[in-house]
CSV table of C-alpha atoms and ligand atoms in Angstrom, one decimal:
chain,number,residue,atom,x,y,z
A,22,MET,CA,14.1,-235.6,-60.1
A,23,ASN,CA,12.1,-235.7,-56.8
A,24,GLN,CA,11.9,-232.2,-56.0
A,25,GLN,CA,12.0,-231.2,-52.2
A,26,PHE,CA,9.4,-228.7,-50.4
A,27,VAL,CA,11.6,-225.6,-49.5
A,28,PHE,CA,10.3,-223.6,-46.5
A,29,TYR,CA,11.2,-219.8,-46.4
A,30,GLN,CA,10.3,-216.5,-45.4
A,31,PRO,CA,8.5,-214.8,-48.2
A,32,SER,CA,9.5,-211.3,-49.7
A,33,MET,CA,7.9,-208.8,-51.9
A,34,ASP,CA,8.8,-211.2,-55.0
A,35,ASP,CA,6.3,-213.6,-53.8
A,36,GLY,CA,3.4,-211.3,-53.7
A,37,TRP,CA,1.9,-212.0,-57.2
A,38,ASP,CA,2.3,-215.9,-56.7
A,39,VAL,CA,0.6,-215.6,-53.4
A,40,SER,CA,-2.3,-214.0,-55.0
A,41,GLN,CA,-2.4,-216.6,-57.6
A,42,LEU,CA,-2.3,-219.4,-54.9
A,43,ILE,CA,-5.1,-217.9,-52.7
A,44,ARG,CA,-7.2,-217.8,-55.9
A,45,ALA,CA,-6.7,-221.3,-56.4
A,46,CYS,CA,-7.7,-222.2,-52.8
A,47,PRO,CA,-11.6,-221.8,-52.1
A,48,PRO,CA,-13.0,-221.2,-49.6
A,49,LEU,CA,-10.4,-218.7,-48.9
A,50,ASP,CA,-11.4,-215.0,-49.5
A,51,THR,CA,-9.4,-213.3,-52.4
A,52,ASN,CA,-7.4,-210.5,-51.6
A,53,SER,CA,-6.1,-207.6,-53.7
A,54,VAL,CA,-2.6,-208.3,-55.0
A,55,TYR,CA,-1.6,-205.3,-53.1
A,56,CYS,CA,-2.8,-206.7,-49.8
A,57,ASN,CA,-0.8,-209.9,-50.6
A,58,LEU,CA,2.3,-207.7,-51.3
A,59,LEU,CA,1.9,-205.9,-47.7
A,60,GLN,CA,1.7,-209.7,-46.5
A,61,CYS,CA,5.0,-210.6,-48.0
A,62,HIS,CA,6.5,-207.3,-46.9
A,63,HIS,CA,5.6,-205.9,-43.5
A,64,PHE,CA,4.4,-209.6,-42.1
A,65,ALA,CA,7.2,-211.5,-43.9
A,66,GLY,CA,8.7,-212.0,-40.6
A,67,THR,CA,5.9,-214.2,-39.3
A,68,SER,CA,4.6,-215.5,-42.5
A,69,VAL,CA,6.0,-218.5,-44.5
A,70,ALA,CA,6.2,-219.5,-48.2
A,71,VAL,CA,6.7,-223.1,-49.6
A,72,ARG,CA,8.2,-223.9,-53.0
A,73,LYS,CA,8.4,-227.3,-54.8
A,74,GLY,CA,10.8,-226.3,-57.7
A,75,ASP,CA,9.7,-223.1,-59.2
A,76,ASP,CA,6.1,-223.6,-57.7
A,77,LEU,CA,4.7,-221.7,-54.9
A,78,VAL,CA,2.7,-224.6,-53.2
A,79,GLY,CA,2.0,-223.5,-49.5
A,80,PHE,CA,1.8,-219.7,-48.0
A,81,ILE,CA,0.6,-218.8,-44.5
A,82,SER,CA,0.1,-215.1,-43.5
A,83,ALA,CA,0.4,-214.6,-40.0
A,84,TYR,CA,1.2,-211.4,-37.6
A,85,ARG,CA,1.5,-210.8,-33.9
A,86,ILE,CA,-1.6,-209.1,-32.6
A,87,PRO,CA,-0.3,-205.4,-32.0
A,88,ASP,CA,-1.5,-205.4,-28.4
A,89,LYS,CA,-1.0,-209.1,-27.5
A,90,PRO,CA,2.4,-209.7,-29.0
A,91,GLU,CA,2.6,-213.3,-27.6
A,92,THR,CA,-0.4,-214.1,-29.6
A,93,LEU,CA,0.4,-215.2,-33.4
A,94,PHE,CA,-2.8,-214.6,-35.5
A,95,VAL,CA,-3.0,-216.9,-38.5
A,96,TRP,CA,-4.7,-214.9,-41.3
A,97,GLN,CA,-4.7,-217.1,-44.2
A,98,VAL,CA,-3.4,-220.9,-44.9
A,99,ALA,CA,-3.1,-222.1,-48.5
A,100,VAL,CA,-1.8,-225.4,-49.8
A,101,ALA,CA,-2.0,-226.0,-53.6
A,102,GLU,CA,-4.2,-229.1,-53.9
A,103,SER,CA,-1.2,-230.9,-55.8
A,104,ALA,CA,0.5,-230.9,-52.3
A,105,ARG,CA,-2.3,-231.3,-49.9
A,106,GLY,CA,-2.2,-234.3,-47.5
A,107,HIS,CA,1.5,-234.3,-46.9
A,108,GLY,CA,1.4,-232.5,-43.5
A,109,LEU,CA,2.7,-229.1,-45.1
A,110,ALA,CA,0.1,-226.8,-43.4
A,111,SER,CA,1.0,-228.0,-40.1
A,112,GLN,CA,4.6,-227.9,-40.7
A,113,MET,CA,4.0,-224.5,-42.3
A,114,ILE,CA,2.7,-223.4,-38.7
A,115,GLU,CA,5.6,-225.1,-36.8
A,116,HIS,CA,8.0,-223.4,-39.1
A,117,ILE,CA,6.9,-220.0,-38.0
A,118,VAL,CA,6.6,-220.8,-34.3
A,119,ALA,CA,10.1,-222.2,-34.5
A,120,ARG,CA,11.4,-219.3,-36.0
A,121,GLU,CA,10.1,-217.1,-33.6
A,122,ALA,CA,11.9,-218.8,-30.9
A,123,ALA,CA,13.6,-215.7,-29.7
A,124,GLN,CA,10.5,-214.1,-28.6
A,125,PRO,CA,8.3,-217.1,-28.0
A,126,VAL,CA,4.8,-217.3,-29.3
A,127,ARG,CA,2.4,-218.4,-26.5
A,128,TYR,CA,-0.9,-218.5,-28.2
A,129,ILE,CA,-2.2,-219.2,-31.5
A,130,GLU,CA,-5.5,-217.4,-32.8
A,131,THR,CA,-7.3,-217.8,-36.3
A,132,THR,CA,-10.9,-217.4,-37.3
A,133,ILE,CA,-12.6,-220.4,-38.9
A,134,THR,CA,-16.3,-220.9,-40.5
A,135,ALA,CA,-18.3,-223.7,-38.8
A,136,GLU,CA,-18.3,-225.5,-42.2
A,137,ASN,CA,-14.5,-225.5,-43.0
A,138,GLU,CA,-13.6,-229.2,-41.7
A,139,ALA,CA,-10.2,-229.0,-43.2
A,140,SER,CA,-9.2,-225.9,-41.1
A,141,TRP,CA,-11.0,-227.3,-37.8
A,142,ALA,CA,-8.8,-230.7,-38.3
A,143,LEU,CA,-5.6,-228.8,-39.0
A,144,PHE,CA,-5.8,-226.4,-35.8
A,145,GLY,CA,-6.9,-229.5,-33.9
A,146,ARG,CA,-3.6,-231.0,-35.0
A,147,VAL,CA,-1.7,-227.8,-34.1
A,148,ALA,CA,-3.3,-227.8,-30.5
A,149,LYS,CA,-2.4,-231.6,-30.0
A,150,ARG,CA,1.1,-230.7,-31.4
A,151,TYR,CA,1.7,-228.2,-28.8
A,152,GLY,CA,-0.2,-229.8,-26.0
A,153,ALA,CA,-2.7,-226.8,-25.6
A,154,PRO,CA,-6.5,-226.5,-25.2
A,155,LEU,CA,-8.5,-224.9,-28.1
A,156,ALA,CA,-11.1,-222.5,-27.0
A,157,ARG,CA,-13.9,-221.3,-29.7
A,158,GLU,CA,-16.2,-218.5,-29.8
A,159,ASP,CA,-17.9,-216.2,-32.2
A,160,LEU,CA,-16.1,-213.3,-33.4
A,161,PHE,CA,-17.2,-211.8,-36.9
A,162,THR,CA,-20.9,-212.7,-37.1
A,163,LYS,CA,-22.9,-213.2,-40.3
A,164,GLU,CA,-25.7,-210.8,-39.3
A,165,GLN,CA,-23.6,-208.2,-37.2
A,166,HIS,CA,-20.5,-207.8,-39.2
A,167,PHE,CA,-21.2,-209.4,-42.7
A,168,ALA,CA,-24.7,-208.1,-43.3
A,169,GLY,CA,-25.7,-211.7,-44.1
A,170,GLN,CA,-23.3,-212.3,-46.7
A,171,HIS,CA,-20.6,-214.5,-45.2
A,172,ASP,CA,-20.9,-217.0,-42.6
A,173,THR,CA,-19.8,-216.5,-39.2
A,174,GLU,CA,-16.0,-216.7,-38.4
A,175,LEU,CA,-15.4,-218.4,-34.9
A,176,LEU,CA,-12.4,-217.0,-33.1
A,177,VAL,CA,-10.0,-219.9,-32.2
A,178,THR,CA,-7.5,-219.5,-29.5
A,179,ILE,CA,-4.7,-222.2,-28.9
A,180,GLY,CA,-2.7,-222.0,-26.0
A,181,PRO,CA,-0.6,-221.6,-23.9
A,182,LEU,CA,1.8,-223.5,-26.4
A,183,ASP,CA,4.2,-225.9,-24.7
A,184,LEU,CA,7.2,-225.3,-26.8
A,185,THR,CA,9.0,-228.0,-25.3
A,186,ARG,CA,7.1,-230.7,-27.0
B,15,LIG,C1,-6.9,-226.6,-45.5
B,15,LIG,C2,-5.3,-226.9,-45.9
B,15,LIG,C3,-4.5,-225.7,-45.5
B,15,LIG,C4,-4.8,-228.3,-45.6
B,15,LIG,O1,-3.5,-228.1,-45.9
B,15,LIG,P1,-2.8,-229.8,-45.8
B,15,LIG,O2,-1.2,-229.5,-45.9
B,15,LIG,O3,-3.2,-230.7,-46.5
B,15,LIG,O4,-3.1,-229.9,-44.3
B,15,LIG,P2,-2.2,-231.0,-43.4
B,15,LIG,O5,-1.6,-232.3,-44.3
B,15,LIG,O6,-1.2,-230.3,-42.6
B,15,LIG,O7,-3.2,-231.5,-42.5
B,15,LIG,C5,-3.5,-231.1,-41.2
B,15,LIG,C6,-4.8,-231.9,-40.5
B,15,LIG,O8,-6.1,-231.7,-41.4
B,15,LIG,C7,-6.5,-232.9,-41.8
B,15,LIG,N1,-7.1,-232.2,-43.2
B,15,LIG,C8,-6.5,-231.9,-44.2
B,15,LIG,N2,-7.4,-231.5,-45.4
B,15,LIG,C9,-8.7,-232.0,-44.7
B,15,LIG,C10,-9.9,-231.9,-45.3
B,15,LIG,N3,-10.3,-231.5,-46.8
B,15,LIG,N4,-11.0,-232.4,-44.6
B,15,LIG,C11,-10.7,-233.0,-43.4
B,15,LIG,N5,-9.6,-233.1,-42.7
B,15,LIG,C12,-8.4,-232.3,-43.5
B,15,LIG,C13,-5.5,-233.8,-42.3
B,15,LIG,O9,-6.0,-235.1,-41.9
B,15,LIG,C14,-4.7,-233.5,-40.5
B,15,LIG,O10,-5.3,-234.0,-39.6
B,15,LIG,P3,-4.6,-235.5,-38.9
B,15,LIG,O11,-3.4,-234.9,-38.1
B,15,LIG,O12,-5.7,-235.6,-37.8
B,15,LIG,O13,-4.6,-236.3,-40.0
B,15,LIG,C15,-5.6,-227.1,-47.4
B,15,LIG,O14,-6.5,-228.3,-47.6
B,15,LIG,C16,-6.0,-225.8,-47.9
B,15,LIG,O15,-5.3,-225.1,-48.6
B,15,LIG,N6,-7.4,-225.7,-48.3
B,15,LIG,C17,-8.0,-224.5,-49.0
B,15,LIG,C18,-8.0,-223.3,-48.2
B,15,LIG,C19,-8.4,-223.4,-46.5
B,15,LIG,O16,-9.5,-223.9,-46.6
B,15,LIG,N7,-7.6,-222.8,-45.9
B,15,LIG,C20,-7.7,-223.2,-44.5
B,15,LIG,C21,-8.1,-221.8,-44.1
B,15,LIG,S1,-7.2,-221.5,-42.3
């Protein structure tokens, strides 16, 4: 049987599978299982999970920035290798934005390292999808914030989003 992708709001019961998926998706930083449980609990309303049959094949953790509630910060995006190239990551972002329609998201922020081509392509596509400009600037820098141990994370801001598109 050809199984479909099912998109849904995660719950605590997804936390363990999320931690396994993140582990299988370098270059994402792995988190403690406890962190993934919090994402699936406190941030569930602005996060999304995707299953194909029993398998968790996609996950985005995101939240509204506390002092900028119109801005959705996308924390991590993970798609299992077997499910890549079908537009799943872009559809997950659209799913969250659509779910939040009652209190519209006007901006999307994320951070990306200069080398992560897949991420740049993904967020470039999101900007196009919503007819919005994409701005970038250094946020967490290699020397100042990561003691030279991690590449600089650039802050990417997309918006204002045209939600009528
Ligand atoms: C990045 C990732 C989430 C993309 O998932 P996906 O479901 O295959 O992405 P989509 O199919 O929605 O593709 C979105 C865009 O990115 C492009 N893209 C996807 N993977 C790419 C890659 N490895 N290199 C270059 N471009 C890529 C697609 O072609 C598409 O662009 P287009 O509309 O111009 O064709 C997935 O590869 C992944 O989990 N990677 C490992 C973890 C990671 O790097 N996460 C991103 C951190 S935000």
